[in-house]
Amino acid sequence: MSQTMHEPVQRGASAIQALDNLAGGVFSMAPDGTILFVNDALQRTVGLRFEEAVGRNFYDLFPYARGTEIERHLTLAMESGEVQELEEFSPRVGRWLRRRIFPGPDSVTVLVDEGGLGRVEDEPNRLRHALERARNAERRYRDVLDSMADGWKETTPDGALIVVNEALATMLGYDDANQLMASVSSANELYVDPEDRARGLQSESDGRPRMIEAQMRRRDGTPVWVRSTLTPRRSPTGEVTSYRGFVEDITEQRDAEHRRREAEDRIETRERTLLAEAVHDAPLQLIVAAMLRLDGLEPQLPPAFSEPLEHVIELLRQTVERLRDLVVVLSPPVLGHGLADGLRALAQGVFAGSGTEVEVAGPARLPLRPDAENGAFRIAREALVNARRHARAEHVVVRLAHEGDAVVLTVADDGVGGAHPSSEPGHLGMTSMYSRAEGMGGTLTVDSPPDGGTTVTLSVPLDPPSDPPAPR
């Protein structure tokens, strides 16, 4: 072949046609890894078109080849000028391949065919038997993986796919595992948000498996919720060589959980409405009537009764204020003019008559789903009620902000601090806040040092685009 080092081979020459007629795969590459030619048989084997492969770097197409025997033999052939031969399992095609590497003056040519036991006459029996045992173990490994009901994958630390099973391919809408391996070069491409995998890896420690829940993308672009485990495999020197683990489709579970939360929210809203109406229509009216009656009786009583009577009337007045606050807190959210306006009205109602200064700031409209708006309102309500009841705060600041791909709600007070979740009766508010935030797909943090002040921060993902991602 007379091509220069970086000039891809063009189709049509008789020599190229002869190479295409070979049953085995053939490719050539420059010393810098640029692929110059692939024949038809190799394209069928690895699932790449000529136009996709030629001109690209070998290690960009096959990142898992880095640091393996094939890289070592390619380098050795180029440096020594001697023919190299190896037999190795290929993760991309899922079987053993034999590669013979022929160095040239400005490129190397690699012949690829099925690995076969005993095809090399001088191969020692011990090595042949070891290869046979390895292949049998590999076949059993594949059989076990493909018999699993849940998905399974193994990847390099940077995300290159090493092994996937048939269940994962089916879950993601591919015909089989080979098609998934040929279509996706990195596990990062499988996630709707690639940072989900990164966060899962960052949480891994001490060699223990970590579990993440995230959205993966099917072949047609539609999302699927999965629960995925990430278990590190380490080399004898302690370096992580790969991550492996199960992938479970939890879309139906998530949908059922969402419907359950919606039903609970409807029940809660109805109960709060009924209770607010009951408080407003009966106890409030009766107490106000009693106060008016006492005001009318005061002139008829001896002077000695004036001070005790005033004290009773003041207590009733405080009770009326507390009940009115309760009505405000119990009333369902009114968010027709946006979350910020709803929170402003809520804060004014919660702290009416308390002397606490309240500031609410944020844009009038935010791109949140209605259920996320309602959830954020309820979490803010719980935080404000806690600040009123327990914190004895002088100042409370409520802020809404659009930060990146999320809306962030912050409720901060300068009260006594020391707040923490509790399962004791009457102290379930903060626990329910965490549960509600998780149900919305958001995160909640509470910073409440014992020396004073509490900051509740809720981060809620923005609404996804209305159009689904384009099919791969």
XYZ file of C-alpha atoms in Angstrom:
472
model
C 0.000 0.000 0.000
C 1.479 3.351 -1.042
C -0.587 5.781 1.021
C 1.166 8.483 3.045
C 0.981 8.386 6.820
C -2.186 10.472 7.272
C -3.875 9.987 3.905
C -6.953 7.715 4.229
C -7.266 4.952 1.647
C -10.022 5.569 -0.928
C -12.334 2.861 -2.264
C -12.205 1.514 -5.765
C -8.670 0.224 -6.270
C -8.373 -3.444 -7.201
C -6.140 -4.110 -4.178
C -8.794 -2.629 -1.915
C -11.471 -4.766 -3.556
C -9.345 -7.824 -2.915
C -9.040 -6.879 0.759
C -12.803 -6.427 0.952
C -13.275 -9.968 -0.338
C -11.284 -11.437 2.556
C -13.273 -13.271 5.213
C -11.113 -11.766 7.961
C -11.009 -8.152 9.051
C -8.226 -5.830 7.937
C -7.380 -2.291 9.003
C -4.354 -0.055 8.764
C -3.367 2.867 10.921
C -0.695 5.551 11.112
C 1.791 5.716 14.008
C -0.291 8.458 15.643
C -3.343 6.159 15.695
C -5.198 7.613 12.680
C -7.156 4.856 10.914
C -6.329 4.780 7.201
C -8.414 1.840 5.981
C -10.909 -0.805 7.127
C -12.238 -3.572 4.942
C -15.838 -4.775 4.696
C -15.333 -7.791 6.957
C -14.014 -5.651 9.825
C -16.854 -3.178 9.402
C -19.328 -6.043 9.820
C -17.437 -7.373 12.837
C -17.244 -4.151 14.857
C -20.358 -2.404 13.491
C -18.587 0.669 12.071
C -19.056 2.187 8.609
C -16.001 3.058 6.523
C -16.835 6.761 6.697
C -17.142 6.664 10.497
C -13.788 4.958 11.070
C -11.334 6.256 8.494
C -9.624 9.465 9.532
C -10.451 9.021 13.208
C -8.086 8.003 15.982
C -8.117 4.311 16.904
C -8.128 5.069 20.631
C -11.009 7.534 20.322
C -13.102 4.807 18.683
C -11.936 2.104 21.114
C -11.040 3.877 24.385
C -11.000 0.612 26.335
C -7.955 -0.456 24.248
C -5.774 1.967 26.189
C -3.352 0.168 28.463
C -4.192 -3.277 27.054
C -2.222 -5.913 25.144
C -3.373 -4.594 21.769
C -1.831 -1.174 22.480
C 1.371 -2.793 23.685
C 1.637 -4.991 20.575
C 0.847 -2.120 18.202
C 3.566 -0.014 19.817
C 6.015 -2.930 19.761
C 5.364 -3.608 16.068
C 5.954 0.053 15.156
C 9.121 0.314 17.244
C 10.673 -3.055 16.385
C 9.476 -3.485 12.790
C 8.616 -7.096 13.595
C 5.300 -8.876 13.049
C 3.300 -9.240 16.273
C 0.479 -11.654 17.055
C -1.947 -11.827 19.965
C -5.258 -13.351 20.868
C -7.538 -11.314 23.151
C -11.169 -10.953 24.158
C -12.859 -7.951 22.497
C -15.510 -6.238 24.692
C -17.009 -4.471 21.666
C -17.913 -7.661 19.793
C -18.132 -9.923 22.847
C -15.787 -12.679 21.652
C -12.137 -13.668 21.275
C -10.234 -12.284 18.292
C -6.787 -13.031 16.906
C -4.805 -10.065 15.619
C -1.684 -10.198 13.454
C 0.130 -6.876 13.168
C 2.356 -6.198 10.121
C 4.493 -3.057 10.400
C 5.255 -0.949 7.330
C 7.432 2.105 6.740
C 4.687 4.601 7.632
C 1.784 2.506 8.935
C 0.807 -0.843 10.392
C -1.711 -3.283 8.953
C -3.714 -5.476 11.299
C -5.444 -8.711 10.265
C -8.319 -9.673 12.562
C -10.084 -13.034 12.626
C -11.869 -15.272 15.083
C -9.604 -16.642 17.789
C -9.341 -20.411 17.419
C -7.918 -23.084 19.664
C -4.953 -24.921 18.226
C -4.719 -22.790 15.080
C -1.103 -21.967 15.847
C 0.847 -25.173 15.361
C 3.601 -24.438 17.840
C 1.300 -23.183 20.584
C 2.129 -25.091 23.797
C -0.605 -27.379 25.065
C -0.503 -25.657 28.465
C -1.259 -22.273 26.890
C -3.921 -23.755 24.625
C -5.657 -25.378 27.575
C -5.455 -22.145 29.577
C -7.039 -20.261 26.674
C -9.762 -22.884 26.430
C -10.546 -22.581 30.138
C -10.595 -18.797 29.856
C -12.967 -18.917 26.904
C -15.258 -21.366 28.654
C -15.292 -19.116 31.725
C -16.051 -16.154 29.481
C -18.951 -18.029 27.851
C -20.344 -18.984 31.251
C -19.958 -15.384 32.386
C -21.888 -14.184 29.339
C -24.575 -16.834 29.876
C -25.017 -15.750 33.489
C -25.196 -12.065 32.534
C -27.692 -12.658 29.757
C -29.919 -14.796 31.998
C -30.377 -11.926 34.465
C -33.723 -10.143 34.608
C -32.017 -6.857 35.563
C -29.566 -4.935 33.463
C -25.827 -5.233 34.029
C -22.899 -3.179 32.833
C -19.197 -2.861 33.395
C -17.342 0.299 32.412
C -13.895 1.799 32.635
C -13.493 4.645 35.168
C -13.924 7.211 32.379
C -17.120 5.541 31.155
C -16.133 3.320 28.222
C -18.414 0.271 28.034
C -16.683 -3.060 28.652
C -19.629 -5.439 29.025
C -23.411 -5.049 28.930
C -26.028 -7.773 29.110
C -29.121 -8.427 27.032
C -31.497 -7.184 29.738
C -29.884 -3.735 29.743
C -30.005 -3.601 25.943
C -33.724 -4.470 26.003
C -34.392 -1.946 28.776
C -32.829 0.801 26.662
C -34.564 -0.213 23.423
C -31.695 -1.916 21.571
C -32.032 -5.193 19.672
C -29.227 -6.864 21.612
C -26.112 -6.218 23.652
C -23.877 -6.063 20.568
C -25.984 -3.268 19.078
C -25.821 -1.298 22.322
C -22.027 -1.703 22.479
C -21.674 -0.632 18.833
C -24.005 2.377 19.203
C -22.780 3.869 22.487
C -19.120 4.486 23.162
C -19.479 5.733 26.739
C -21.802 5.068 29.666
C -21.994 8.840 30.116
C -24.043 8.987 26.891
C -26.667 6.721 28.458
C -27.597 9.208 31.176
C -29.972 12.109 30.552
C -27.705 14.070 32.903
C -24.132 12.667 32.662
C -23.361 14.322 36.006
C -25.560 11.688 37.698
C -22.903 9.050 37.005
C -20.133 11.422 38.086
C -21.918 12.108 41.379
C -22.322 8.379 41.932
C -18.598 7.796 41.407
C -17.705 10.661 43.721
C -19.811 9.101 46.484
C -17.959 5.773 46.195
C -15.540 5.083 49.040
C -13.740 2.199 50.693
C -14.561 -0.127 47.811
C -18.213 -0.338 48.803
C -20.941 -0.285 46.149
C -22.971 2.897 45.808
C -26.509 3.188 44.522
C -27.874 6.051 42.454
C -31.279 6.768 40.998
C -31.200 8.653 37.721
C -32.719 8.892 34.267
C -31.153 6.987 31.392
C -31.980 7.601 27.754
C -33.528 4.887 25.593
C -32.470 4.432 21.992
C -35.481 6.485 20.813
C -34.578 9.328 23.182
C -37.290 8.735 25.795
C -36.164 8.665 29.437
C -36.295 5.703 31.799
C -35.753 5.933 35.554
C -33.170 3.427 36.816
C -31.571 2.401 40.074
C -27.932 1.618 39.378
C -25.185 0.196 41.575
C -21.538 1.147 41.066
C -19.066 -1.349 42.500
C -15.356 -0.721 41.876
C -12.933 -3.406 40.723
C -9.332 -2.774 41.673
C -5.978 -3.905 40.392
C -3.462 -5.591 42.722
C -1.918 -2.139 43.238
C -5.254 -0.689 44.395
C -6.167 1.318 41.291
C -9.783 1.209 40.117
C -9.867 -0.632 36.794
C -13.618 -0.684 36.217
C -17.055 -0.185 37.727
C -19.714 -2.846 37.463
C -23.216 -3.297 38.782
C -26.912 -3.884 38.259
C -29.288 -1.498 36.499
C -32.955 -1.797 37.521
C -35.845 -0.124 35.706
C -37.808 1.761 38.394
C -39.949 3.916 36.099
C -43.184 2.263 37.254
C -42.150 2.595 40.904
C -41.382 6.290 40.421
C -44.708 6.848 38.644
C -46.588 5.013 41.399
C -44.749 7.037 44.064
C -45.600 10.250 42.214
C -49.280 9.303 42.063
C -49.217 8.412 45.762
C -47.726 11.786 46.667
C -50.270 13.593 44.514
C -53.081 11.723 46.281
C -51.583 12.528 49.691
C -51.262 16.193 48.723
C -54.908 16.300 47.645
C -55.987 14.686 50.925
C -53.764 17.025 52.922
C -55.112 20.067 51.081
C -58.695 18.963 51.659
C -58.066 18.296 55.360
C -56.340 21.641 55.818
C -59.183 23.443 54.039
C -61.831 21.755 56.176
C -59.882 22.485 59.357
C -59.309 26.141 58.387
C -63.009 26.559 57.633
C -63.947 24.889 60.918
C -61.613 27.152 62.916
C -62.835 30.257 61.110
C -66.537 29.479 61.268
C -66.879 28.275 64.853
C -64.128 28.968 67.440
C -63.110 32.335 66.020
C -66.645 33.608 65.863
C -67.461 32.377 69.360
C -64.333 33.964 70.871
C -64.994 37.285 69.130
C -68.576 37.162 70.431
C -67.267 36.483 73.968
C -64.896 39.455 73.736
C -67.759 41.742 72.690
C -69.887 40.418 75.538
C -67.112 41.096 78.064
C -66.631 44.611 76.679
C -70.342 45.209 77.291
C -70.150 43.858 80.837
C -67.172 45.946 81.940
C -69.175 49.139 82.795
C -71.535 47.066 84.948
C -68.785 45.528 87.109
C -67.088 47.024 90.194
C -63.749 48.799 89.537
C -61.865 45.968 91.212
C -62.820 43.669 88.320
C -61.560 45.988 85.560
C -57.939 44.820 85.522
C -58.716 41.065 85.628
C -61.330 41.585 82.922
C -58.870 43.440 80.707
C -56.429 40.585 81.177
C -59.047 38.029 80.086
C -59.951 40.149 77.033
C -56.253 40.435 76.098
C -55.840 36.671 76.337
C -58.860 36.187 74.089
C -57.462 38.755 71.644
C -54.169 36.816 71.458
C -56.132 33.612 70.952
C -57.986 35.203 68.026
C -54.658 36.235 66.474
C -53.242 32.726 66.867
C -56.338 31.190 65.340
C -56.196 33.599 62.423
C -52.537 32.676 61.933
C -53.584 29.033 61.993
C -56.207 29.671 59.318
C -53.545 31.285 57.123
C -51.160 28.371 57.626
C -53.833 25.772 56.996
C -55.253 27.404 53.899
C -54.154 25.766 50.595
C -51.521 27.669 48.589
C -52.757 30.353 46.231
C -50.093 30.500 43.517
C -52.005 32.067 40.660
C -49.645 35.054 40.658
C -46.478 33.005 41.108
C -44.596 31.307 43.914
C -42.969 34.515 45.179
C -46.324 36.260 45.720
C -47.714 33.160 47.387
C -44.756 33.000 49.772
C -45.052 36.714 50.510
C -48.697 36.310 51.538
C -47.816 33.210 53.551
C -44.980 34.928 55.438
C -47.166 37.927 56.288
C -49.844 35.616 57.648
C -47.489 33.414 59.664
C -45.744 36.348 61.356
C -48.738 38.663 61.723
C -48.611 40.294 65.157
C -45.247 38.725 66.052
C -42.917 41.680 65.585
C -40.619 39.576 63.375
C -39.394 41.345 60.239
C -39.863 39.231 57.111
C -38.345 39.822 53.671
C -39.405 37.840 50.588
C -37.449 38.325 47.351
C -37.385 36.559 44.002
C -38.676 36.644 40.419
C -42.438 36.609 39.955
C -42.383 33.600 37.625
C -40.168 30.536 37.630
C -40.195 27.519 35.245
C -41.407 24.994 37.793
C -44.000 22.258 37.436
C -47.218 22.906 39.394
C -46.441 20.005 41.740
C -42.947 21.402 42.334
C -44.383 24.859 43.088
C -46.826 23.381 45.575
C -44.086 21.266 47.161
C -41.753 24.260 47.506
C -44.601 26.290 49.049
C -45.298 23.582 51.624
C -41.621 23.229 52.555
C -41.351 27.021 52.949
C -44.510 27.025 55.069
C -43.060 24.399 57.400
C -39.795 26.358 57.682
C -41.640 29.614 58.438
C -43.911 28.007 61.009
C -40.836 26.494 62.710
C -39.201 29.929 62.755
C -42.335 31.426 64.347
C -42.896 28.696 66.911
C -39.385 27.694 67.935
C -36.688 30.047 66.649
C -37.796 33.305 68.306
C -36.255 35.074 65.310
C -36.157 38.831 64.832
C -35.495 38.665 61.099
C -36.502 36.079 58.480
C -35.409 36.220 54.829
C -37.065 34.150 52.089
C -35.310 34.140 48.719
C -36.075 32.501 45.383
C -33.391 32.298 42.688
C -32.933 30.701 39.272
C -29.468 29.094 39.442
C -28.328 27.077 36.441
C -30.702 24.157 35.910
C -32.478 24.562 39.243
C -34.642 26.881 41.320
C -33.234 27.488 44.795
C -35.472 28.474 47.719
C -33.788 29.708 50.900
C -35.475 30.448 54.244
C -33.021 31.965 56.759
C -33.663 33.266 60.269
C -31.534 34.689 63.076
C -33.213 32.638 65.791
C -31.859 30.274 68.404
C -30.659 27.554 65.975
C -30.087 23.921 66.874
C -32.923 22.604 64.689
C -32.732 18.933 63.710
C -35.078 16.238 62.341
C -37.052 14.341 64.957
C -39.480 11.425 64.915
C -41.118 12.447 68.181
C -44.849 13.219 68.098
C -45.417 16.839 67.206
C -41.895 17.240 65.747
C -42.238 15.596 62.352
C -42.160 18.820 60.318
C -38.508 18.775 59.307
C -38.605 15.060 58.504
C -41.586 15.638 56.216
C -39.661 18.482 54.525
C -36.841 16.108 53.577
C -39.322 13.513 52.318
C -41.222 16.070 50.255
C -38.008 17.444 48.711
C -36.877 13.957 47.704
C -40.281 13.247 46.202
C -39.974 16.357 44.011
C -36.589 15.206 42.726
C -34.900 18.000 44.680
C -32.449 18.269 47.553
C -32.905 19.879 50.968
C -30.245 21.029 53.406
C -30.764 22.490 56.880
C -27.897 24.427 58.464
C -28.782 25.166 62.077
C -25.732 25.534 64.330
C -26.406 25.494 68.088
C -25.010 29.018 68.483
C -27.863 30.531 66.486
C -29.543 30.919 63.121
C -31.168 28.417 60.777
C -30.973 28.280 56.967
C -33.186 25.912 55.009
C -32.160 25.511 51.355
C -34.250 23.684 48.771
C -32.952 23.042 45.239
C -35.533 21.896 42.679
C -34.670 20.895 39.081
C -36.239 23.047 36.382
C -38.909 21.644 34.110
C -37.407 19.499 31.313
C -37.917 20.683 27.703
C -41.318 19.877 26.266
C -39.787 18.122 23.238
C -38.043 14.793 23.910
C -34.375 14.432 22.965
C -33.761 13.514 19.342
C -33.400 9.747 18.727
C -29.849 8.503 18.550
